[in-house]
PDB file of C-alpha atoms and ligand atoms in Angstrom:
ATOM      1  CA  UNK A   1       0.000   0.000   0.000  1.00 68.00           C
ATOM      2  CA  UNK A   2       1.234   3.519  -1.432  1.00 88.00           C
ATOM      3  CA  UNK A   3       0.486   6.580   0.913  1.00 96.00           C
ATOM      4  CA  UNK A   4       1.532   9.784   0.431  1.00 97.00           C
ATOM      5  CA  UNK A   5       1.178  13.122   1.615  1.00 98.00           C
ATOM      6  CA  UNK A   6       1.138  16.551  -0.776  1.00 98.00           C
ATOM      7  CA  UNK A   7       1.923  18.853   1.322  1.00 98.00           C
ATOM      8  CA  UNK A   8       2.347  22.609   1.821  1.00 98.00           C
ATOM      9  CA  UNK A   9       1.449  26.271   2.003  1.00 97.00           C
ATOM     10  CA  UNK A  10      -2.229  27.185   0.814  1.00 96.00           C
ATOM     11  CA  UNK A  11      -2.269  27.365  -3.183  1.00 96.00           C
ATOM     12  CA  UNK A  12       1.118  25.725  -3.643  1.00 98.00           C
ATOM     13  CA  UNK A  13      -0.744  23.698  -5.878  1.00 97.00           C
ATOM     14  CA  UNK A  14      -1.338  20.503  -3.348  1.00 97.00           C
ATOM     15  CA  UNK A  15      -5.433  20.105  -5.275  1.00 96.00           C
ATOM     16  CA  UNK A  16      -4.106  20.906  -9.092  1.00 97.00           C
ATOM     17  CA  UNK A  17      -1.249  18.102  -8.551  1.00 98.00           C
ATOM     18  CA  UNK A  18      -3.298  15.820  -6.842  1.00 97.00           C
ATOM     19  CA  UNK A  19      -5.954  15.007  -9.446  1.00 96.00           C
ATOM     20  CA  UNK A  20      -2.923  14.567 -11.582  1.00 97.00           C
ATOM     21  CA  UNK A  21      -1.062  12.163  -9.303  1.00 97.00           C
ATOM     22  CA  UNK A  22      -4.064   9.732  -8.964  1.00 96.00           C
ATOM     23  CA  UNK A  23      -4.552   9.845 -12.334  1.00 96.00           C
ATOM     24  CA  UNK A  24      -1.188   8.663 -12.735  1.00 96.00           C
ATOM     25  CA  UNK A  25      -0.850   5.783 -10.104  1.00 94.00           C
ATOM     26  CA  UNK A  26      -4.228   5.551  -8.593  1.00 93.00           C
ATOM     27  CA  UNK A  27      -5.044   5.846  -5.292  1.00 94.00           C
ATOM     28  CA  UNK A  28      -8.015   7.278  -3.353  1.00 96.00           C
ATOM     29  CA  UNK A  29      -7.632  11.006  -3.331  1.00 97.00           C
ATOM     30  CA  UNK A  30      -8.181  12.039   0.427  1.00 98.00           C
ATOM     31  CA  UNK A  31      -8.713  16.321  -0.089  1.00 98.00           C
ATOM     32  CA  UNK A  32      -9.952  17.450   3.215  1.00 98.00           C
ATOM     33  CA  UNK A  33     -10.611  20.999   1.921  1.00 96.00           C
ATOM     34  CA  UNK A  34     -12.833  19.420  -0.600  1.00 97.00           C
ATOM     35  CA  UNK A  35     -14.767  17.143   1.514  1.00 97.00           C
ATOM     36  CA  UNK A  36     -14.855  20.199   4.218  1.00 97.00           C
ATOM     37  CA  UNK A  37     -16.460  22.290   0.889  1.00 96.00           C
ATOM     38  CA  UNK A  38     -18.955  19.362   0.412  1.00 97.00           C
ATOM     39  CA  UNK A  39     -20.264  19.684   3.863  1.00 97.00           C
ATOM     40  CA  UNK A  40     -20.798  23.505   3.493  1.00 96.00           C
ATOM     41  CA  UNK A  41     -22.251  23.004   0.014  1.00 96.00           C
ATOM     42  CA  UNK A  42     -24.669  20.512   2.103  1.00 97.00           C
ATOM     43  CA  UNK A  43     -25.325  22.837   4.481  1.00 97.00           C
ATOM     44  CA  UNK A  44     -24.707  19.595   6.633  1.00 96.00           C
ATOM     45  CA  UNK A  45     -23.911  20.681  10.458  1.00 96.00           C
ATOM     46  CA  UNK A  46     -20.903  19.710   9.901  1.00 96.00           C
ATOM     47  CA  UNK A  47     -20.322  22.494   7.080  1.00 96.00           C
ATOM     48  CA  UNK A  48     -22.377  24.865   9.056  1.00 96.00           C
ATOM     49  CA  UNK A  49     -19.613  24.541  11.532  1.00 96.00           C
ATOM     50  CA  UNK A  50     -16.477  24.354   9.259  1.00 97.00           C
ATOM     51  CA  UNK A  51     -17.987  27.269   7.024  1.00 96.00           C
ATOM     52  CA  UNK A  52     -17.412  29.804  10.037  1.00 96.00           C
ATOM     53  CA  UNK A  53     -13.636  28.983  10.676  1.00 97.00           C
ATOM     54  CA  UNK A  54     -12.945  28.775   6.485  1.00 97.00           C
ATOM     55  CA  UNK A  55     -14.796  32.183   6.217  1.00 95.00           C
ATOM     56  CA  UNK A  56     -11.618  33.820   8.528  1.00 95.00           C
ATOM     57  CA  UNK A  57      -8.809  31.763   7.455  1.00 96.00           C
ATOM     58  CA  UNK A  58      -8.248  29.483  10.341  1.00 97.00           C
ATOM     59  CA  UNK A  59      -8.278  25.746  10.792  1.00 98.00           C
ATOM     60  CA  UNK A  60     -11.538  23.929  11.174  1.00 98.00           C
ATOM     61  CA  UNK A  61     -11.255  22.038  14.730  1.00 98.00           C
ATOM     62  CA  UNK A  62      -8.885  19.058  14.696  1.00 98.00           C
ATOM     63  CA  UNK A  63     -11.794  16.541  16.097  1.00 97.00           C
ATOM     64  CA  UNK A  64     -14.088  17.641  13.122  1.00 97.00           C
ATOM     65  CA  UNK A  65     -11.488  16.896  10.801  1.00 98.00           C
ATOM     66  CA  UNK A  66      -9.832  13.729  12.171  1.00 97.00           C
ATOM     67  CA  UNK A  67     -13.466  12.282  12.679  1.00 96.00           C
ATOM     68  CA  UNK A  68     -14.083  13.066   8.841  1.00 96.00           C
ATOM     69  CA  UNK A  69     -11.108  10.934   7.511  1.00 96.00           C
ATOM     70  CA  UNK A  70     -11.747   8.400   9.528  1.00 95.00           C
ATOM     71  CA  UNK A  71     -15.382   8.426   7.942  1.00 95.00           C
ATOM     72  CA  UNK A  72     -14.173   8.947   4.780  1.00 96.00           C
ATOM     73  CA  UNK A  73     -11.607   5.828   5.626  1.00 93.00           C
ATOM     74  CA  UNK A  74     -14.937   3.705   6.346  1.00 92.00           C
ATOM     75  CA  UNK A  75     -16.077   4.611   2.734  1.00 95.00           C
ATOM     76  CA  UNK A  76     -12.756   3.308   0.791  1.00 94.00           C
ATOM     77  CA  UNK A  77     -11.871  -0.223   2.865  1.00 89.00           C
ATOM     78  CA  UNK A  78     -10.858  -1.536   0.288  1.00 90.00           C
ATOM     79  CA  UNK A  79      -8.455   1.295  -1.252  1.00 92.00           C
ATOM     80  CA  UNK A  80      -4.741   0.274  -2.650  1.00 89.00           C
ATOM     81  CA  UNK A  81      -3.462   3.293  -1.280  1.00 94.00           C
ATOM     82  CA  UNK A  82      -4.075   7.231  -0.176  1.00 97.00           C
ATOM     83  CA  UNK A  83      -3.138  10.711  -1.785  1.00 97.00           C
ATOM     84  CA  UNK A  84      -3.458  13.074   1.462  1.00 98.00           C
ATOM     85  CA  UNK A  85      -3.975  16.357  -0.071  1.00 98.00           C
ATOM     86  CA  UNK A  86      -4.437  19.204   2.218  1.00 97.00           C
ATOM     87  CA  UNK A  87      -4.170  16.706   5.506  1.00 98.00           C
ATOM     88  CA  UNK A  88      -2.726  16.681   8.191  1.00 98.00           C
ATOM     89  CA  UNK A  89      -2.317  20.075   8.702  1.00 98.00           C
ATOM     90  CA  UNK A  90      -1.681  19.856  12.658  1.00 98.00           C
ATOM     91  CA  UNK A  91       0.993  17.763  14.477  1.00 98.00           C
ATOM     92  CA  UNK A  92      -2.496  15.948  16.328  1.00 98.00           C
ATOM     93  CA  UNK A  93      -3.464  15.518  13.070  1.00 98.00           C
ATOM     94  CA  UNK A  94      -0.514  13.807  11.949  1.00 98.00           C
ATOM     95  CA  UNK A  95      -0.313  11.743  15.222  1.00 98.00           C
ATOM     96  CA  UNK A  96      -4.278  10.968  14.517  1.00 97.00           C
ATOM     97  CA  UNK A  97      -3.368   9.799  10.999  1.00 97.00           C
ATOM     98  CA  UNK A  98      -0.523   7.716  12.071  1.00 97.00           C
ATOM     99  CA  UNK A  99      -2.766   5.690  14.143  1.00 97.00           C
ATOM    100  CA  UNK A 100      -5.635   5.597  11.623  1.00 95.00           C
ATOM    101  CA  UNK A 101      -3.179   3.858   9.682  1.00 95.00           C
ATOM    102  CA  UNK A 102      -1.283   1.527  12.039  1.00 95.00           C
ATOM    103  CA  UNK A 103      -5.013  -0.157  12.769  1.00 92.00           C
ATOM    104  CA  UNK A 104      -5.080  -0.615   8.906  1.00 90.00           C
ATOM    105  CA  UNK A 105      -1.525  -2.252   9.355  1.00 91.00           C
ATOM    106  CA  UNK A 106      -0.059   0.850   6.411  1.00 93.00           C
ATOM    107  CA  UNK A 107       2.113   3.290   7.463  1.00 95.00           C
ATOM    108  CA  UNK A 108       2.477   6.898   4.979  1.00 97.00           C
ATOM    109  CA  UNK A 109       5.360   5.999   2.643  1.00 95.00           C
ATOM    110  CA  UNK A 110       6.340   9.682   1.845  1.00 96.00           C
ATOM    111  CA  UNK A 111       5.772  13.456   2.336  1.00 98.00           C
ATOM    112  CA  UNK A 112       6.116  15.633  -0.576  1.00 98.00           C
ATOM    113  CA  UNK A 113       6.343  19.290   0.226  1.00 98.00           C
ATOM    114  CA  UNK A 114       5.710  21.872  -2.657  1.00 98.00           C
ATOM    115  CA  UNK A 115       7.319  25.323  -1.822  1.00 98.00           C
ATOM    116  CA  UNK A 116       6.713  28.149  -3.131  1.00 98.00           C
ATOM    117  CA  UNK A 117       7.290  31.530  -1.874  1.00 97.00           C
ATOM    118  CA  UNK A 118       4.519  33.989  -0.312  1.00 94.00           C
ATOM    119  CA  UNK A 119       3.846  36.555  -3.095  1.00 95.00           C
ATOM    120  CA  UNK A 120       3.579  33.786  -5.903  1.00 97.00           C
ATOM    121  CA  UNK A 121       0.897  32.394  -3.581  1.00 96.00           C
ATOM    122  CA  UNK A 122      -0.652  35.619  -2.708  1.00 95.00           C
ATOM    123  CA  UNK A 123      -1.555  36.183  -6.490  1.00 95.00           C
ATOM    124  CA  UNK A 124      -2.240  32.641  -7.372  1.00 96.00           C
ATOM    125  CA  UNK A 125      -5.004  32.403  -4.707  1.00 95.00           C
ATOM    126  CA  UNK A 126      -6.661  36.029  -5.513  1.00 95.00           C
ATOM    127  CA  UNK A 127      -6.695  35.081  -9.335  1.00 95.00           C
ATOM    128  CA  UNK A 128      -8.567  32.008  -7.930  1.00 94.00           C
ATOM    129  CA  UNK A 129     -10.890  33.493  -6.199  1.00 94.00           C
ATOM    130  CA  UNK A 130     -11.880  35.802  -9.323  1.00 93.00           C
ATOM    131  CA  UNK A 131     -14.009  32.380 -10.512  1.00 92.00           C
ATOM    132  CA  UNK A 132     -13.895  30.188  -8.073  1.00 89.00           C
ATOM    133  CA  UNK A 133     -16.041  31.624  -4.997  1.00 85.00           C
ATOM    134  CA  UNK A 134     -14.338  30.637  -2.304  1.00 88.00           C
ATOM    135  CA  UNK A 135     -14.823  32.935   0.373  1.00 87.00           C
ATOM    136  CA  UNK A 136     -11.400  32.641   1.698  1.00 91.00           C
ATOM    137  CA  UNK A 137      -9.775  33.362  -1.647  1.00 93.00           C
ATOM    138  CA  UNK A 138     -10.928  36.679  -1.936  1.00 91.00           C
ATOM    139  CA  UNK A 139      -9.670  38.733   1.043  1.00 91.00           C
ATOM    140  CA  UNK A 140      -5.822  39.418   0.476  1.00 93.00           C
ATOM    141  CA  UNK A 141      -6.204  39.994   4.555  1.00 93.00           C
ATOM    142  CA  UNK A 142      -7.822  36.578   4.729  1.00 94.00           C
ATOM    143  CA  UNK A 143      -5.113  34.887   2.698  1.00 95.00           C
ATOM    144  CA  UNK A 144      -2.794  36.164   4.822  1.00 94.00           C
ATOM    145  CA  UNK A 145      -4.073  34.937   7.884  1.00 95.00           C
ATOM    146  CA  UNK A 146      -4.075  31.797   6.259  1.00 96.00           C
ATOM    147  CA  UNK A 147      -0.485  32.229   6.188  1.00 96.00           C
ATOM    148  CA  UNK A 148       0.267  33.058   9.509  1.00 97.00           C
ATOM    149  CA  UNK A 149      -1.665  29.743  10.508  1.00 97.00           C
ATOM    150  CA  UNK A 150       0.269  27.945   7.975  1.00 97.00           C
ATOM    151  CA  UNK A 151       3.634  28.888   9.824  1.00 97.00           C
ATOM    152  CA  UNK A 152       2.321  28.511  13.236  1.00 98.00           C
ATOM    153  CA  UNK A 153       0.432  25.243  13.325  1.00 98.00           C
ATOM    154  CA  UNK A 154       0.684  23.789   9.523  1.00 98.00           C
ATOM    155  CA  UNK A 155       4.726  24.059   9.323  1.00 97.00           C
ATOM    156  CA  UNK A 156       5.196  21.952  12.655  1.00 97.00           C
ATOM    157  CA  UNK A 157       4.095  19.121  11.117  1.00 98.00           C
ATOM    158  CA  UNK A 158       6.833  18.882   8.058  1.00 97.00           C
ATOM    159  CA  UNK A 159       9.619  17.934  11.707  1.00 97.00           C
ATOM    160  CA  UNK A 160       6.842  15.505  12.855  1.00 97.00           C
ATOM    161  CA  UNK A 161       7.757  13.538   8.827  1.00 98.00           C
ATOM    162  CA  UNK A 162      11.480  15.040   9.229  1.00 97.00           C
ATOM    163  CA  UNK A 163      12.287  12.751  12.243  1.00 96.00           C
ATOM    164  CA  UNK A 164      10.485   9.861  10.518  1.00 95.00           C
ATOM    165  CA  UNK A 165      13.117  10.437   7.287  1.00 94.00           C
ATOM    166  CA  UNK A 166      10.048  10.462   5.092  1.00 96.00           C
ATOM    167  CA  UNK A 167       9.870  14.408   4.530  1.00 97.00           C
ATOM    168  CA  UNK A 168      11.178  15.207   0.658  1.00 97.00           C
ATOM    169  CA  UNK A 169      10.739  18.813  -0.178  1.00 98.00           C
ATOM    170  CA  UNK A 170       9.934  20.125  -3.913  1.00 98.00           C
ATOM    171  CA  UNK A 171      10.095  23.222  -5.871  1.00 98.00           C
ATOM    172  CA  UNK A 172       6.478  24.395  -6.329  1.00 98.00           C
ATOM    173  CA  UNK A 173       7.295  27.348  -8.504  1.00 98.00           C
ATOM    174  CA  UNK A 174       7.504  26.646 -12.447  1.00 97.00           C
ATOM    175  CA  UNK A 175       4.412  25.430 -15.167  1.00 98.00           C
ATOM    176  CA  UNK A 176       2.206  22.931 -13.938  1.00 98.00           C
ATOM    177  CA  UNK A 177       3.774  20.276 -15.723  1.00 98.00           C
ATOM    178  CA  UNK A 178       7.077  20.937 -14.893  1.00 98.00           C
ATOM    179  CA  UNK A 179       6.247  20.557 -10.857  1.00 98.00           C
ATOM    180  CA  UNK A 180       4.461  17.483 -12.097  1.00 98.00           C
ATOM    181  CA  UNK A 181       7.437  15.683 -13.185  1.00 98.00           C
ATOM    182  CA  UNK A 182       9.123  16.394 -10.187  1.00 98.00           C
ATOM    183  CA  UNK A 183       6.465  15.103  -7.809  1.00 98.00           C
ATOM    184  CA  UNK A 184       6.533  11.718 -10.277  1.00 97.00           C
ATOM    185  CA  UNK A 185      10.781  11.830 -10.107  1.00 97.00           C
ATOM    186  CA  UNK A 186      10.384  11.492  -6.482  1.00 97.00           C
ATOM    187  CA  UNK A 187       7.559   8.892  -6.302  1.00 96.00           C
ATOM    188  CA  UNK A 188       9.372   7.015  -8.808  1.00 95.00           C
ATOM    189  CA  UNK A 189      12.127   7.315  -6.625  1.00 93.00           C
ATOM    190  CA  UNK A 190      10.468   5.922  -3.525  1.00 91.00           C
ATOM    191  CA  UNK A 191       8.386   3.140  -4.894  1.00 90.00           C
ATOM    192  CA  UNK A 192      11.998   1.860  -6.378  1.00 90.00           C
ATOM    193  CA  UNK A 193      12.975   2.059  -2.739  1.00 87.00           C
ATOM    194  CA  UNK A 194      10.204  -0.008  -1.626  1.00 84.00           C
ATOM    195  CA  UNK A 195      10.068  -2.936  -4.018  1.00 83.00           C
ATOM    196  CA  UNK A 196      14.019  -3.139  -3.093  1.00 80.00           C
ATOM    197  CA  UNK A 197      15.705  -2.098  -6.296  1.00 69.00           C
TER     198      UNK A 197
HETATM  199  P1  B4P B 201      -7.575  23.505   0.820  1.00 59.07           P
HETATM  200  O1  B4P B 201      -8.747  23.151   0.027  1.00 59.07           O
HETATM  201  O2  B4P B 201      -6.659  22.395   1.219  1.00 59.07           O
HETATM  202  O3  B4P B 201      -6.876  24.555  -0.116  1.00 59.07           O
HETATM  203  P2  B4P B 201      -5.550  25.294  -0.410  1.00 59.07           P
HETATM  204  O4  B4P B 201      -4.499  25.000   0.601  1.00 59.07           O
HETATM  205  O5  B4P B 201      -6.015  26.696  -0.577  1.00 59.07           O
HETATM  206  O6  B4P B 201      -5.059  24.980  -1.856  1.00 59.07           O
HETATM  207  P3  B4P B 201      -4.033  24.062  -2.724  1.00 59.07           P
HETATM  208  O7  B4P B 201      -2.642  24.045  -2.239  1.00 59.07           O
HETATM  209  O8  B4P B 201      -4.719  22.763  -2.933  1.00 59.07           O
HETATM  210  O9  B4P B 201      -3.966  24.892  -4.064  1.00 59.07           O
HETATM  211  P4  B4P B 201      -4.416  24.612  -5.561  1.00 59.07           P
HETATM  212  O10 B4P B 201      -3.824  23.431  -6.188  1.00 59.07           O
HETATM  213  O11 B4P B 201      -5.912  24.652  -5.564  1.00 59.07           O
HETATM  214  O12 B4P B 201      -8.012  24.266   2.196  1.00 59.07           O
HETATM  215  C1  B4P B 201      -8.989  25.274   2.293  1.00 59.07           C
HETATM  216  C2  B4P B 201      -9.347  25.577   3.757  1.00 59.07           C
HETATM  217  O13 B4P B 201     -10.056  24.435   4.344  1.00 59.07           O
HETATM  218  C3  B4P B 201      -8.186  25.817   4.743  1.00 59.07           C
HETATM  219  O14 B4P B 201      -7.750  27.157   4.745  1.00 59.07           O
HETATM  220  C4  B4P B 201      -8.824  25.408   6.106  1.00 59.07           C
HETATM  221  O15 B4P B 201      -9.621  26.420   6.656  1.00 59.07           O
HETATM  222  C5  B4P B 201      -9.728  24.246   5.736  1.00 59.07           C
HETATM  223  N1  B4P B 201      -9.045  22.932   5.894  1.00 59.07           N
HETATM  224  C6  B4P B 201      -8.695  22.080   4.882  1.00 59.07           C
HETATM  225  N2  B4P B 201      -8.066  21.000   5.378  1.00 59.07           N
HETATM  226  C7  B4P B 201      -7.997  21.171   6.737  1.00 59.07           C
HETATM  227  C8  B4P B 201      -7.442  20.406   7.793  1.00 59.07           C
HETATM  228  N3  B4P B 201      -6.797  19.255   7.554  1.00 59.07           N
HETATM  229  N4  B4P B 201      -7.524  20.888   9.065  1.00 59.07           N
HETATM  230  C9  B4P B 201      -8.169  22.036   9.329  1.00 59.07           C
HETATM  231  N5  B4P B 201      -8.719  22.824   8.363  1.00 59.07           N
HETATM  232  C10 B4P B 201      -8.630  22.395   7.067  1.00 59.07           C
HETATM  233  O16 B4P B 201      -3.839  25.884  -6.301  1.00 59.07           O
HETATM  234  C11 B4P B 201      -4.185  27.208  -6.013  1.00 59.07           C
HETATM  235  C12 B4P B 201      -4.247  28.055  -7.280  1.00 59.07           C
HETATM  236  O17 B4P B 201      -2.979  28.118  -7.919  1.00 59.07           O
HETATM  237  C13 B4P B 201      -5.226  27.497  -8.334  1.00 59.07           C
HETATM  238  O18 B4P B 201      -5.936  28.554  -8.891  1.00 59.07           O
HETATM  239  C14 B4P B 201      -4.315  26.856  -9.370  1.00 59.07           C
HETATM  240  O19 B4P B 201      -4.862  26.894 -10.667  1.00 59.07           O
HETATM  241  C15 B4P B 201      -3.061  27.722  -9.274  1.00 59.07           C
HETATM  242  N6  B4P B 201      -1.830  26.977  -9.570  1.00 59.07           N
HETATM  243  C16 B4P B 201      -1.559  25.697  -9.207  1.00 59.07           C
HETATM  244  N7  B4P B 201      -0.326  25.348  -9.640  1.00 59.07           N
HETATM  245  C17 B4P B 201       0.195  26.453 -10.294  1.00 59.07           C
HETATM  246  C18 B4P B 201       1.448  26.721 -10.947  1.00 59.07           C
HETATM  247  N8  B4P B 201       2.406  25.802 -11.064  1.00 59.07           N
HETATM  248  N9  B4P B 201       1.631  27.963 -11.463  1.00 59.07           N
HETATM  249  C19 B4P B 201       0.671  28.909 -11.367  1.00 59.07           C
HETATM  250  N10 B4P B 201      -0.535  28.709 -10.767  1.00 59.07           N
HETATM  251  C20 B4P B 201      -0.769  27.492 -10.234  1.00 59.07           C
END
């Protein structure tokens, strides 16, 4: 079983390399952001709730999230393997996940980080948000915020991989294809690791 993490700062480009990487290899794509955006789009309670910490750029409680994937986790039993796109975004989610996984006897295989420096991601979300809606891709003083979360309780998480040898970082700035090859380089890389050659 293949599990990996796409990881980074908000609009690195963690959702537009995803649907590319499960294309690729397969996989269950696991985008937290987009299940949390199904909820709202629901008007479930659950998106009720998640809606009103997405609107201001912070995290959505880890305990709404965590009980999510494992939901979501109940839905795909049977799944070869996971993309984690946008999780976990908190060391307790991190420690959550590694547990989720340890009862399904898996472990994540790798972490790759996309970086890409804060103005390039400053215009790439508010050109987003000129079609796409989302509340908290409109407000430059929102994105921001998003930022300073990122750093505070997002970044923590890349030392949680780092001590486990499994963090790989990648350069997020380029086309989309280009950043695509790199991201496949480095699977490539690690599923040669795994089958021993
Ligand atoms: P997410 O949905 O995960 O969104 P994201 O971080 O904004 O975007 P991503 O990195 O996927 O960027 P994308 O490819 O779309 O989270 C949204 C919110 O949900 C969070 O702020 C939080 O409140 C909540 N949430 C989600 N998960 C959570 C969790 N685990 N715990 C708590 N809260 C959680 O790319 C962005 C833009 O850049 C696109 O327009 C794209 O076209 C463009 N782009 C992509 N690659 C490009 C490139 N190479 N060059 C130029 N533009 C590019």
């Amino acid at each position: 079983m293949f599990n990996l993490i796409l990881f980074g700062p908000p609009g690195s480009g963690k959702g537009t390399q995803s649907e590319r990487l499960v294309e690729k290899y397969g996989g269950v794509h696991l985008s937290t952001g987009n299940l949390l955006r199904a909820e709202i789009a629901q008007k479930t309670p659950l998106g009720l709730e998640a809606k009103s910490f997405i609107d201001k750029g912070q995290l959505v409680p880890d305990e709404v999230v965590i009980g999510m994937v494992d939901s979501y986790f109940d839905l795909h039993k049977d799944a070869r393997g996971f993309l984690f796109d946008g999780f976990p975004r908190t060391v307790a989610q991190a420690k959550a996940l590694d547990r989720l996984l340890e009862l399904k006897k898996t472990a994540i295989s790798s972490v790759l980080a996309l970086e890409v420096n804060e103005e390039e991601l400053v215009k790439r979300l508010l050109n987003r948000g000129k079609t796409s809606g989302r509340s908290d891709d409109t407000d430059e003083s929102v994105i921001r915020k998003r930022f300073s979360v990122y750093t505070d309780e997002t970044s923590p998480v890349a030392e949680h991989y780092r001590k486990a040898r499994k963090f790989h970082p990648i350069e997020g700035v380029g086309s989309v294809d280009a950043i695509f090859d790199r991201l496949c380089e480095a699977i490539e890389k690690q599923l040669k690791k795994e089958s021993g050659h």
